[in-house]
Amino acid sequence: MDITLERYHGLGNDYLVYDPNKNELELNEENVKMLCNRNMGLGADGILEGPLMEEKQMAVRIWNPNGSIAEKSGNGVRIFAKYLKDAGYVQKKHYTMLTDGGEVEITYLNEEGSRLKVSMGKLSFWSDEIPVIGERRQVINEDMVFGRTLYPATCVSIGNPHCVIPMQEISEPLVCKIGRESERARYFPNHINTELMNVIDMNNIAIETYERGAGYTMANGTGACAAAGVAYKLGLTSNKVIVHMPGGELQVEIGDDWEAYMTGDVFYVAAVKLSSEFVEMLRAV
């Protein structure tokens, strides 16, 4: 049986959609790594597997390129919602989707389903919910050491964990340097995503992201929500900001109850049919 995956991207954060209802291949850590390999596979920042049915709701399983499972992905959720509309699974303008990091509410803002608003869930700064080691507290502006350098870090969960570090200057090399150390730092028992954040003004911030299990990415939806929440929590911005990333912009609004709302675009690229030889290699691992 032929195996076909759909390629999409959200602000340069690219995913492959694997629909188990149309293909016969059991994804696992090893064949996900093969598929995401940019030299010997298709190349991607991850794989979105679904739709899966859980509790009578459509769900998506989000694979990182290293074969681990991600609880939630802002770009991934928007991409998967676009696929559900493209494939005819969803006709409604508004519905709820399940992820391993909780429910997200999807609203299509145009007929094509390429622009979406997503209610991503509530932000939590509590250490046991992120998690961060130590006594229960809100992890706000704490000194943390990554690679022998001290940084002021604020940590937050939006169904997945984030460490946000405000800085005057941010860059890809710097976030990679810090992120390689912070991802598996002793503070974080489940590892963590890292965002370097520069506050431009009360309505604009810029971030660079190093993703847990993926490395450097051009854009990160949950990271954008996390950074916007941290900027608002620290009193640096209003509750509505545009988050600027190398791949593009997302609009993020933080509600009174710390619910994060994200608005942005996604793009369909191509359907990719795998060769029979490659499929056999995937089945063999």
C-alpha positions as YAML, in Angstrom:
chain: A
units: angstrom
residues:
- id: 1
  name: MET
  ca: [0.00, 0.00, 0.00]
- id: 2
  name: ASP
  ca: [1.26, 3.48, -0.87]
- id: 3
  name: ILE
  ca: [2.23, 5.80, 1.98]
- id: 4
  name: THR
  ca: [1.51, 9.50, 1.46]
- id: 5
  name: LEU
  ca: [2.19, 12.36, 3.85]
- id: 6
  name: GLU
  ca: [1.12, 15.98, 3.53]
- id: 7
  name: ARG
  ca: [3.63, 18.79, 4.07]
- id: 8
  name: TYR
  ca: [2.60, 22.09, 5.64]
- id: 9
  name: HIS
  ca: [4.41, 24.92, 7.39]
- id: 10
  name: GLY
  ca: [3.47, 27.64, 9.83]
- id: 11
  name: LEU
  ca: [5.92, 30.56, 9.68]
- id: 12
  name: GLY
  ca: [8.70, 28.25, 8.50]
- id: 13
  name: ASN
  ca: [8.00, 25.65, 11.22]
- id: 14
  name: ASP
  ca: [7.36, 22.66, 8.95]
- id: 15
  name: TYR
  ca: [5.43, 19.50, 9.73]
- id: 16
  name: LEU
  ca: [4.44, 16.33, 7.95]
- id: 17
  name: VAL
  ca: [0.87, 15.15, 8.48]
- id: 18
  name: TYR
  ca: [0.48, 11.38, 8.72]
- id: 19
  name: ASP
  ca: [-3.14, 10.24, 8.47]
- id: 20
  name: PRO
  ca: [-3.51, 6.67, 9.90]
- id: 21
  name: ASN
  ca: [-6.95, 6.39, 8.29]
- id: 22
  name: LYS
  ca: [-5.36, 6.59, 4.83]
- id: 23
  name: ASN
  ca: [-2.02, 4.82, 5.41]
- id: 24
  name: GLU
  ca: [-0.79, 1.58, 6.94]
- id: 25
  name: LEU
  ca: [2.36, 2.24, 8.93]
- id: 26
  name: GLU
  ca: [2.81, 2.24, 12.68]
- id: 27
  name: LEU
  ca: [4.89, 5.26, 13.66]
- id: 28
  name: ASN
  ca: [7.61, 4.78, 16.26]
- id: 29
  name: GLU
  ca: [10.65, 6.63, 17.54]
- id: 30
  name: GLU
  ca: [13.01, 5.25, 14.90]
- id: 31
  name: ASN
  ca: [10.91, 5.67, 11.76]
- id: 32
  name: VAL
  ca: [9.84, 9.17, 12.85]
- id: 33
  name: LYS
  ca: [13.53, 10.12, 13.07]
- id: 34
  name: MET
  ca: [14.07, 8.66, 9.58]
- id: 35
  name: LEU
  ca: [11.16, 10.59, 8.09]
- id: 36
  name: CYS
  ca: [12.24, 13.88, 9.71]
- id: 37
  name: ASN
  ca: [15.88, 13.53, 8.66]
- id: 38
  name: ARG
  ca: [16.61, 16.39, 6.24]
- id: 39
  name: ASN
  ca: [19.35, 14.53, 4.39]
- id: 40
  name: MET
  ca: [18.11, 10.93, 4.18]
- id: 41
  name: GLY
  ca: [14.36, 11.38, 4.68]
- id: 42
  name: LEU
  ca: [11.70, 13.97, 3.91]
- id: 43
  name: GLY
  ca: [12.88, 16.46, 6.53]
- id: 44
  name: ALA
  ca: [10.57, 18.17, 9.02]
- id: 45
  name: ASP
  ca: [10.36, 19.80, 12.44]
- id: 46
  name: GLY
  ca: [7.97, 17.02, 13.41]
- id: 47
  name: ILE
  ca: [5.09, 14.75, 12.40]
- id: 48
  name: LEU
  ca: [1.40, 15.27, 13.17]
- id: 49
  name: GLU
  ca: [-0.37, 11.91, 13.45]
- id: 50
  name: GLY
  ca: [-4.14, 11.88, 13.17]
- id: 51
  name: PRO
  ca: [-6.99, 12.33, 13.28]
- id: 52
  name: LEU
  ca: [-7.19, 9.95, 16.22]
- id: 53
  name: MET
  ca: [-10.46, 9.56, 18.11]
- id: 54
  name: GLU
  ca: [-10.38, 10.00, 21.87]
- id: 55
  name: GLU
  ca: [-13.47, 10.50, 24.03]
- id: 56
  name: LYS
  ca: [-15.51, 11.13, 20.86]
- id: 57
  name: GLN
  ca: [-13.22, 14.03, 19.95]
- id: 58
  name: MET
  ca: [-10.62, 14.34, 17.24]
- id: 59
  name: ALA
  ca: [-7.07, 14.24, 18.58]
- id: 60
  name: VAL
  ca: [-3.57, 14.70, 17.21]
- id: 61
  name: ARG
  ca: [-0.33, 13.06, 18.33]
- id: 62
  name: ILE
  ca: [2.67, 15.39, 17.88]
- id: 63
  name: TRP
  ca: [6.04, 13.75, 17.22]
- id: 64
  name: ASN
  ca: [9.30, 15.64, 17.64]
- id: 65
  name: PRO
  ca: [12.02, 14.98, 15.03]
- id: 66
  name: ASN
  ca: [14.02, 13.01, 17.63]
- id: 67
  name: GLY
  ca: [11.15, 10.53, 17.95]
- id: 68
  name: SER
  ca: [9.80, 11.82, 21.26]
- id: 69
  name: ILE
  ca: [6.22, 12.98, 21.83]
- id: 70
  name: ALA
  ca: [5.42, 16.67, 22.33]
- id: 71
  name: GLU
  ca: [2.47, 17.61, 24.51]
- id: 72
  name: LYS
  ca: [1.45, 20.57, 22.37]
- id: 73
  name: SER
  ca: [2.58, 22.72, 19.43]
- id: 74
  name: GLY
  ca: [0.99, 25.99, 18.40]
- id: 75
  name: ASN
  ca: [2.12, 25.80, 14.78]
- id: 76
  name: GLY
  ca: [1.41, 22.07, 14.75]
- id: 77
  name: VAL
  ca: [-2.13, 22.55, 16.01]
- id: 78
  name: ARG
  ca: [-2.88, 25.21, 13.39]
- id: 79
  name: ILE
  ca: [-1.37, 23.05, 10.65]
- id: 80
  name: PHE
  ca: [-3.36, 20.01, 11.71]
- id: 81
  name: ALA
  ca: [-6.55, 22.06, 11.83]
- id: 82
  name: LYS
  ca: [-5.88, 23.21, 8.27]
- id: 83
  name: TYR
  ca: [-5.36, 19.56, 7.23]
- id: 84
  name: LEU
  ca: [-8.66, 18.53, 8.84]
- id: 85
  name: LYS
  ca: [-10.44, 21.15, 6.75]
- id: 86
  name: ASP
  ca: [-8.52, 20.28, 3.57]
- id: 87
  name: ALA
  ca: [-9.28, 16.56, 3.99]
- id: 88
  name: GLY
  ca: [-12.97, 17.14, 4.72]
- id: 89
  name: TYR
  ca: [-12.95, 15.94, 8.31]
- id: 90
  name: VAL
  ca: [-14.25, 19.28, 9.61]
- id: 91
  name: GLN
  ca: [-16.89, 21.55, 8.16]
- id: 92
  name: LYS
  ca: [-17.63, 23.68, 11.24]
- id: 93
  name: LYS
  ca: [-16.03, 27.07, 11.79]
- id: 94
  name: HIS
  ca: [-15.36, 26.36, 15.47]
- id: 95
  name: TYR
  ca: [-14.52, 23.10, 17.27]
- id: 96
  name: THR
  ca: [-12.30, 21.55, 19.95]
- id: 97
  name: MET
  ca: [-9.26, 19.32, 19.35]
- id: 98
  name: LEU
  ca: [-7.38, 17.14, 21.82]
- id: 99
  name: THR
  ca: [-3.61, 17.11, 22.28]
- id: 100
  name: ASP
  ca: [-1.47, 15.35, 24.88]
- id: 101
  name: GLY
  ca: [-1.17, 18.78, 26.54]
- id: 102
  name: GLY
  ca: [-4.93, 19.33, 26.78]
- id: 103
  name: GLU
  ca: [-7.78, 20.71, 24.68]
- id: 104
  name: VAL
  ca: [-7.38, 23.51, 22.18]
- id: 105
  name: GLU
  ca: [-10.24, 25.44, 20.61]
- id: 106
  name: ILE
  ca: [-9.96, 26.12, 16.89]
- id: 107
  name: THR
  ca: [-11.65, 28.93, 14.95]
- id: 108
  name: TYR
  ca: [-11.20, 29.29, 11.17]
- id: 109
  name: LEU
  ca: [-10.97, 32.94, 10.15]
- id: 110
  name: ASN
  ca: [-11.26, 32.40, 6.38]
- id: 111
  name: GLU
  ca: [-12.87, 29.93, 3.98]
- id: 112
  name: GLU
  ca: [-9.57, 28.26, 3.08]
- id: 113
  name: GLY
  ca: [-8.77, 27.54, 6.73]
- id: 114
  name: SER
  ca: [-5.32, 29.06, 6.29]
- id: 115
  name: ARG
  ca: [-5.79, 31.72, 8.96]
- id: 116
  name: LEU
  ca: [-6.82, 30.48, 12.38]
- id: 117
  name: LYS
  ca: [-7.37, 31.61, 15.95]
- id: 118
  name: VAL
  ca: [-6.58, 29.04, 18.61]
- id: 119
  name: SER
  ca: [-7.34, 29.06, 22.29]
- id: 120
  name: MET
  ca: [-4.19, 27.30, 23.48]
- id: 121
  name: GLY
  ca: [-5.06, 26.77, 27.15]
- id: 122
  name: LYS
  ca: [-4.15, 28.50, 30.40]
- id: 123
  name: LEU
  ca: [-0.67, 29.62, 31.31]
- id: 124
  name: SER
  ca: [0.68, 28.45, 34.66]
- id: 125
  name: PHE
  ca: [3.77, 29.81, 36.40]
- id: 126
  name: TRP
  ca: [3.57, 27.27, 39.24]
- id: 127
  name: SER
  ca: [6.69, 25.14, 39.61]
- id: 128
  name: ASP
  ca: [4.90, 21.81, 40.09]
- id: 129
  name: GLU
  ca: [2.83, 22.32, 36.95]
- id: 130
  name: ILE
  ca: [5.74, 23.22, 34.64]
- id: 131
  name: PRO
  ca: [7.60, 21.32, 36.31]
- id: 132
  name: VAL
  ca: [10.63, 22.93, 37.99]
- id: 133
  name: ILE
  ca: [12.38, 21.35, 40.97]
- id: 134
  name: GLY
  ca: [12.14, 22.79, 44.49]
- id: 135
  name: GLU
  ca: [9.35, 24.04, 46.72]
- id: 136
  name: ARG
  ca: [6.04, 25.01, 45.14]
- id: 137
  name: ARG
  ca: [6.21, 28.58, 43.90]
- id: 138
  name: GLN
  ca: [5.63, 30.73, 40.85]
- id: 139
  name: VAL
  ca: [8.89, 30.65, 38.90]
- id: 140
  name: ILE
  ca: [9.25, 34.33, 38.08]
- id: 141
  name: ASN
  ca: [12.54, 36.12, 37.41]
- id: 142
  name: GLU
  ca: [14.65, 33.43, 39.09]
- id: 143
  name: ASP
  ca: [18.40, 33.25, 38.66]
- id: 144
  name: MET
  ca: [19.33, 30.05, 36.81]
- id: 145
  name: VAL
  ca: [22.73, 28.88, 35.58]
- id: 146
  name: PHE
  ca: [23.04, 27.47, 32.06]
- id: 147
  name: GLY
  ca: [26.55, 26.68, 30.85]
- id: 148
  name: ARG
  ca: [28.20, 28.52, 33.76]
- id: 149
  name: THR
  ca: [26.33, 31.75, 33.01]
- id: 150
  name: LEU
  ca: [23.59, 33.24, 35.22]
- id: 151
  name: TYR
  ca: [20.30, 34.23, 33.57]
- id: 152
  name: PRO
  ca: [17.03, 35.73, 34.93]
- id: 153
  name: ALA
  ca: [14.47, 33.10, 33.93]
- id: 154
  name: THR
  ca: [10.70, 32.98, 34.12]
- id: 155
  name: CYS
  ca: [9.17, 29.56, 33.54]
- id: 156
  name: VAL
  ca: [5.65, 28.77, 32.42]
- id: 157
  name: SER
  ca: [3.53, 25.86, 31.20]
- id: 158
  name: ILE
  ca: [0.93, 26.03, 28.47]
- id: 159
  name: GLY
  ca: [0.52, 22.25, 28.39]
- id: 160
  name: ASN
  ca: [4.24, 22.03, 27.66]
- id: 161
  name: PRO
  ca: [7.13, 23.66, 29.57]
- id: 162
  name: HIS
  ca: [8.95, 26.88, 28.65]
- id: 163
  name: CYS
  ca: [11.84, 28.89, 30.06]
- id: 164
  name: VAL
  ca: [11.75, 32.54, 28.93]
- id: 165
  name: ILE
  ca: [14.79, 34.79, 29.32]
- id: 166
  name: PRO
  ca: [14.40, 38.54, 28.61]
- id: 167
  name: MET
  ca: [17.39, 40.07, 26.79]
- id: 168
  name: GLN
  ca: [18.36, 43.27, 25.01]
- id: 169
  name: GLU
  ca: [19.85, 41.36, 22.07]
- id: 170
  name: ILE
  ca: [18.78, 37.92, 20.85]
- id: 171
  name: SER
  ca: [20.01, 35.70, 18.02]
- id: 172
  name: GLU
  ca: [19.99, 32.16, 16.66]
- id: 173
  name: PRO
  ca: [23.56, 31.36, 17.83]
- id: 174
  name: LEU
  ca: [22.81, 32.65, 21.33]
- id: 175
  name: VAL
  ca: [19.55, 30.71, 21.80]
- id: 176
  name: CYS
  ca: [21.25, 27.56, 20.51]
- id: 177
  name: LYS
  ca: [24.12, 28.06, 22.95]
- id: 178
  name: ILE
  ca: [21.79, 28.56, 25.91]
- id: 179
  name: GLY
  ca: [19.14, 26.08, 24.75]
- id: 180
  name: ARG
  ca: [21.54, 23.17, 24.48]
- id: 181
  name: GLU
  ca: [22.34, 23.71, 28.17]
- id: 182
  name: SER
  ca: [18.89, 24.64, 29.46]
- id: 183
  name: GLU
  ca: [16.94, 21.88, 27.69]
- id: 184
  name: ARG
  ca: [18.32, 19.22, 30.04]
- id: 185
  name: ALA
  ca: [19.35, 21.41, 32.98]
- id: 186
  name: ARG
  ca: [18.85, 19.95, 36.47]
- id: 187
  name: TYR
  ca: [16.03, 22.41, 37.19]
- id: 188
  name: PHE
  ca: [13.72, 20.73, 34.68]
- id: 189
  name: PRO
  ca: [12.90, 17.02, 35.25]
- id: 190
  name: ASN
  ca: [10.94, 16.79, 31.97]
- id: 191
  name: HIS
  ca: [13.37, 19.03, 30.04]
- id: 192
  name: ILE
  ca: [12.20, 22.36, 28.62]
- id: 193
  name: ASN
  ca: [11.74, 24.67, 25.64]
- id: 194
  name: THR
  ca: [13.76, 27.90, 25.73]
- id: 195
  name: GLU
  ca: [12.84, 31.35, 24.43]
- id: 196
  name: LEU
  ca: [15.06, 34.41, 24.40]
- id: 197
  name: MET
  ca: [12.75, 37.44, 24.44]
- id: 198
  name: ASN
  ca: [13.39, 41.03, 23.44]
- id: 199
  name: VAL
  ca: [10.67, 43.55, 24.33]
- id: 200
  name: ILE
  ca: [10.35, 46.05, 21.47]
- id: 201
  name: ASP
  ca: [7.51, 48.11, 22.96]
- id: 202
  name: MET
  ca: [4.25, 47.59, 24.86]
- id: 203
  name: ASN
  ca: [2.66, 45.85, 21.87]
- id: 204
  name: ASN
  ca: [5.56, 43.99, 20.24]
- id: 205
  name: ILE
  ca: [8.11, 41.40, 21.33]
- id: 206
  name: ALA
  ca: [10.66, 39.32, 19.43]
- id: 207
  name: ILE
  ca: [11.77, 35.80, 20.34]
- id: 208
  name: GLU
  ca: [14.30, 33.17, 19.31]
- id: 209
  name: THR
  ca: [13.44, 29.58, 20.21]
- id: 210
  name: TYR
  ca: [15.29, 26.36, 20.98]
- id: 211
  name: GLU
  ca: [12.73, 23.55, 21.13]
- id: 212
  name: ARG
  ca: [12.97, 20.54, 23.39]
- id: 213
  name: GLY
  ca: [13.50, 17.51, 21.16]
- id: 214
  name: ALA
  ca: [13.82, 19.59, 17.98]
- id: 215
  name: GLY
  ca: [16.52, 22.24, 18.44]
- id: 216
  name: TYR
  ca: [16.40, 25.64, 16.74]
- id: 217
  name: THR
  ca: [13.14, 26.49, 14.96]
- id: 218
  name: MET
  ca: [12.12, 29.56, 12.98]
- id: 219
  name: ALA
  ca: [8.82, 29.87, 14.83]
- id: 220
  name: ASN
  ca: [7.10, 28.31, 17.81]
- id: 221
  name: GLY
  ca: [3.44, 28.84, 18.64]
- id: 222
  name: THR
  ca: [3.45, 27.71, 22.26]
- id: 223
  name: GLY
  ca: [6.73, 29.59, 22.71]
- id: 224
  name: ALA
  ca: [5.11, 32.75, 21.37]
- id: 225
  name: CYS
  ca: [2.24, 32.33, 23.85]
- id: 226
  name: ALA
  ca: [4.64, 31.61, 26.70]
- id: 227
  name: ALA
  ca: [6.80, 34.66, 25.93]
- id: 228
  name: ALA
  ca: [3.76, 36.92, 25.57]
- id: 229
  name: GLY
  ca: [2.48, 35.66, 28.91]
- id: 230
  name: VAL
  ca: [5.84, 36.26, 30.59]
- id: 231
  name: ALA
  ca: [6.14, 39.77, 29.15]
- id: 232
  name: TYR
  ca: [2.66, 40.60, 30.44]
- id: 233
  name: LYS
  ca: [3.32, 38.96, 33.82]
- id: 234
  name: LEU
  ca: [6.48, 41.04, 34.27]
- id: 235
  name: GLY
  ca: [4.63, 44.24, 33.35]
- id: 236
  name: LEU
  ca: [6.69, 44.79, 30.22]
- id: 237
  name: THR
  ca: [3.81, 44.76, 27.69]
- id: 238
  name: SER
  ca: [0.05, 44.90, 27.36]
- id: 239
  name: ASN
  ca: [-1.96, 41.67, 27.23]
- id: 240
  name: LYS
  ca: [-2.12, 41.85, 23.42]
- id: 241
  name: VAL
  ca: [1.14, 41.65, 21.49]
- id: 242
  name: ILE
  ca: [2.55, 40.77, 18.12]
- id: 243
  name: VAL
  ca: [5.29, 38.17, 18.54]
- id: 244
  name: HIS
  ca: [8.01, 38.54, 15.92]
- id: 245
  name: MET
  ca: [10.01, 35.43, 15.00]
- id: 246
  name: PRO
  ca: [12.46, 34.65, 12.17]
- id: 247
  name: GLY
  ca: [9.67, 32.80, 10.33]
- id: 248
  name: GLY
  ca: [7.04, 35.50, 10.75]
- id: 249
  name: GLU
  ca: [4.52, 36.95, 13.21]
- id: 250
  name: LEU
  ca: [1.80, 35.66, 15.51]
- id: 251
  name: GLN
  ca: [-0.80, 37.71, 17.34]
- id: 252
  name: VAL
  ca: [-1.16, 36.63, 20.97]
- id: 253
  name: GLU
  ca: [-3.72, 37.78, 23.52]
- id: 254
  name: ILE
  ca: [-3.62, 36.85, 27.20]
- id: 255
  name: GLY
  ca: [-7.04, 36.72, 28.84]
- id: 256
  name: ASP
  ca: [-7.98, 37.70, 32.39]
- id: 257
  name: ASP
  ca: [-7.82, 34.02, 33.39]
- id: 258
  name: TRP
  ca: [-4.38, 33.62, 31.69]
- id: 259
  name: GLU
  ca: [-5.91, 31.80, 28.73]
- id: 260
  name: ALA
  ca: [-3.65, 32.34, 25.70]
- id: 261
  name: TYR
  ca: [-5.19, 33.06, 22.30]
- id: 262
  name: MET
  ca: [-3.00, 32.78, 19.20]
- id: 263
  name: THR
  ca: [-3.81, 33.99, 15.67]
- id: 264
  name: GLY
  ca: [-1.71, 33.17, 12.60]
- id: 265
  name: ASP
  ca: [-1.42, 31.64, 9.14]
- id: 266
  name: VAL
  ca: [-0.43, 28.21, 7.86]
- id: 267
  name: PHE
  ca: [0.43, 27.05, 4.35]
- id: 268
  name: TYR
  ca: [-0.03, 23.80, 2.46]
- id: 269
  name: VAL
  ca: [3.05, 22.76, 0.50]
- id: 270
  name: ALA
  ca: [2.64, 19.33, -1.09]
- id: 271
  name: ALA
  ca: [1.55, 15.72, -0.83]
- id: 272
  name: VAL
  ca: [4.57, 13.40, -0.71]
- id: 273
  name: LYS
  ca: [4.30, 9.77, -1.82]
- id: 274
  name: LEU
  ca: [7.04, 7.57, -0.37]
- id: 275
  name: SER
  ca: [8.95, 5.09, -2.50]
- id: 276
  name: SER
  ca: [8.35, 1.39, -1.83]
- id: 277
  name: GLU
  ca: [12.04, 1.03, -0.88]
- id: 278
  name: PHE
  ca: [11.80, 3.77, 1.75]
- id: 279
  name: VAL
  ca: [8.55, 2.36, 3.12]
- id: 280
  name: GLU
  ca: [10.23, -1.02, 3.63]
- id: 281
  name: MET
  ca: [13.03, 0.67, 5.55]
- id: 282
  name: LEU
  ca: [10.46, 2.43, 7.76]
- id: 283
  name: ARG
  ca: [8.62, -0.83, 8.45]
- id: 284
  name: ALA
  ca: [11.83, -2.60, 9.35]
- id: 285
  name: VAL
  ca: [12.75, -0.40, 12.34]
...
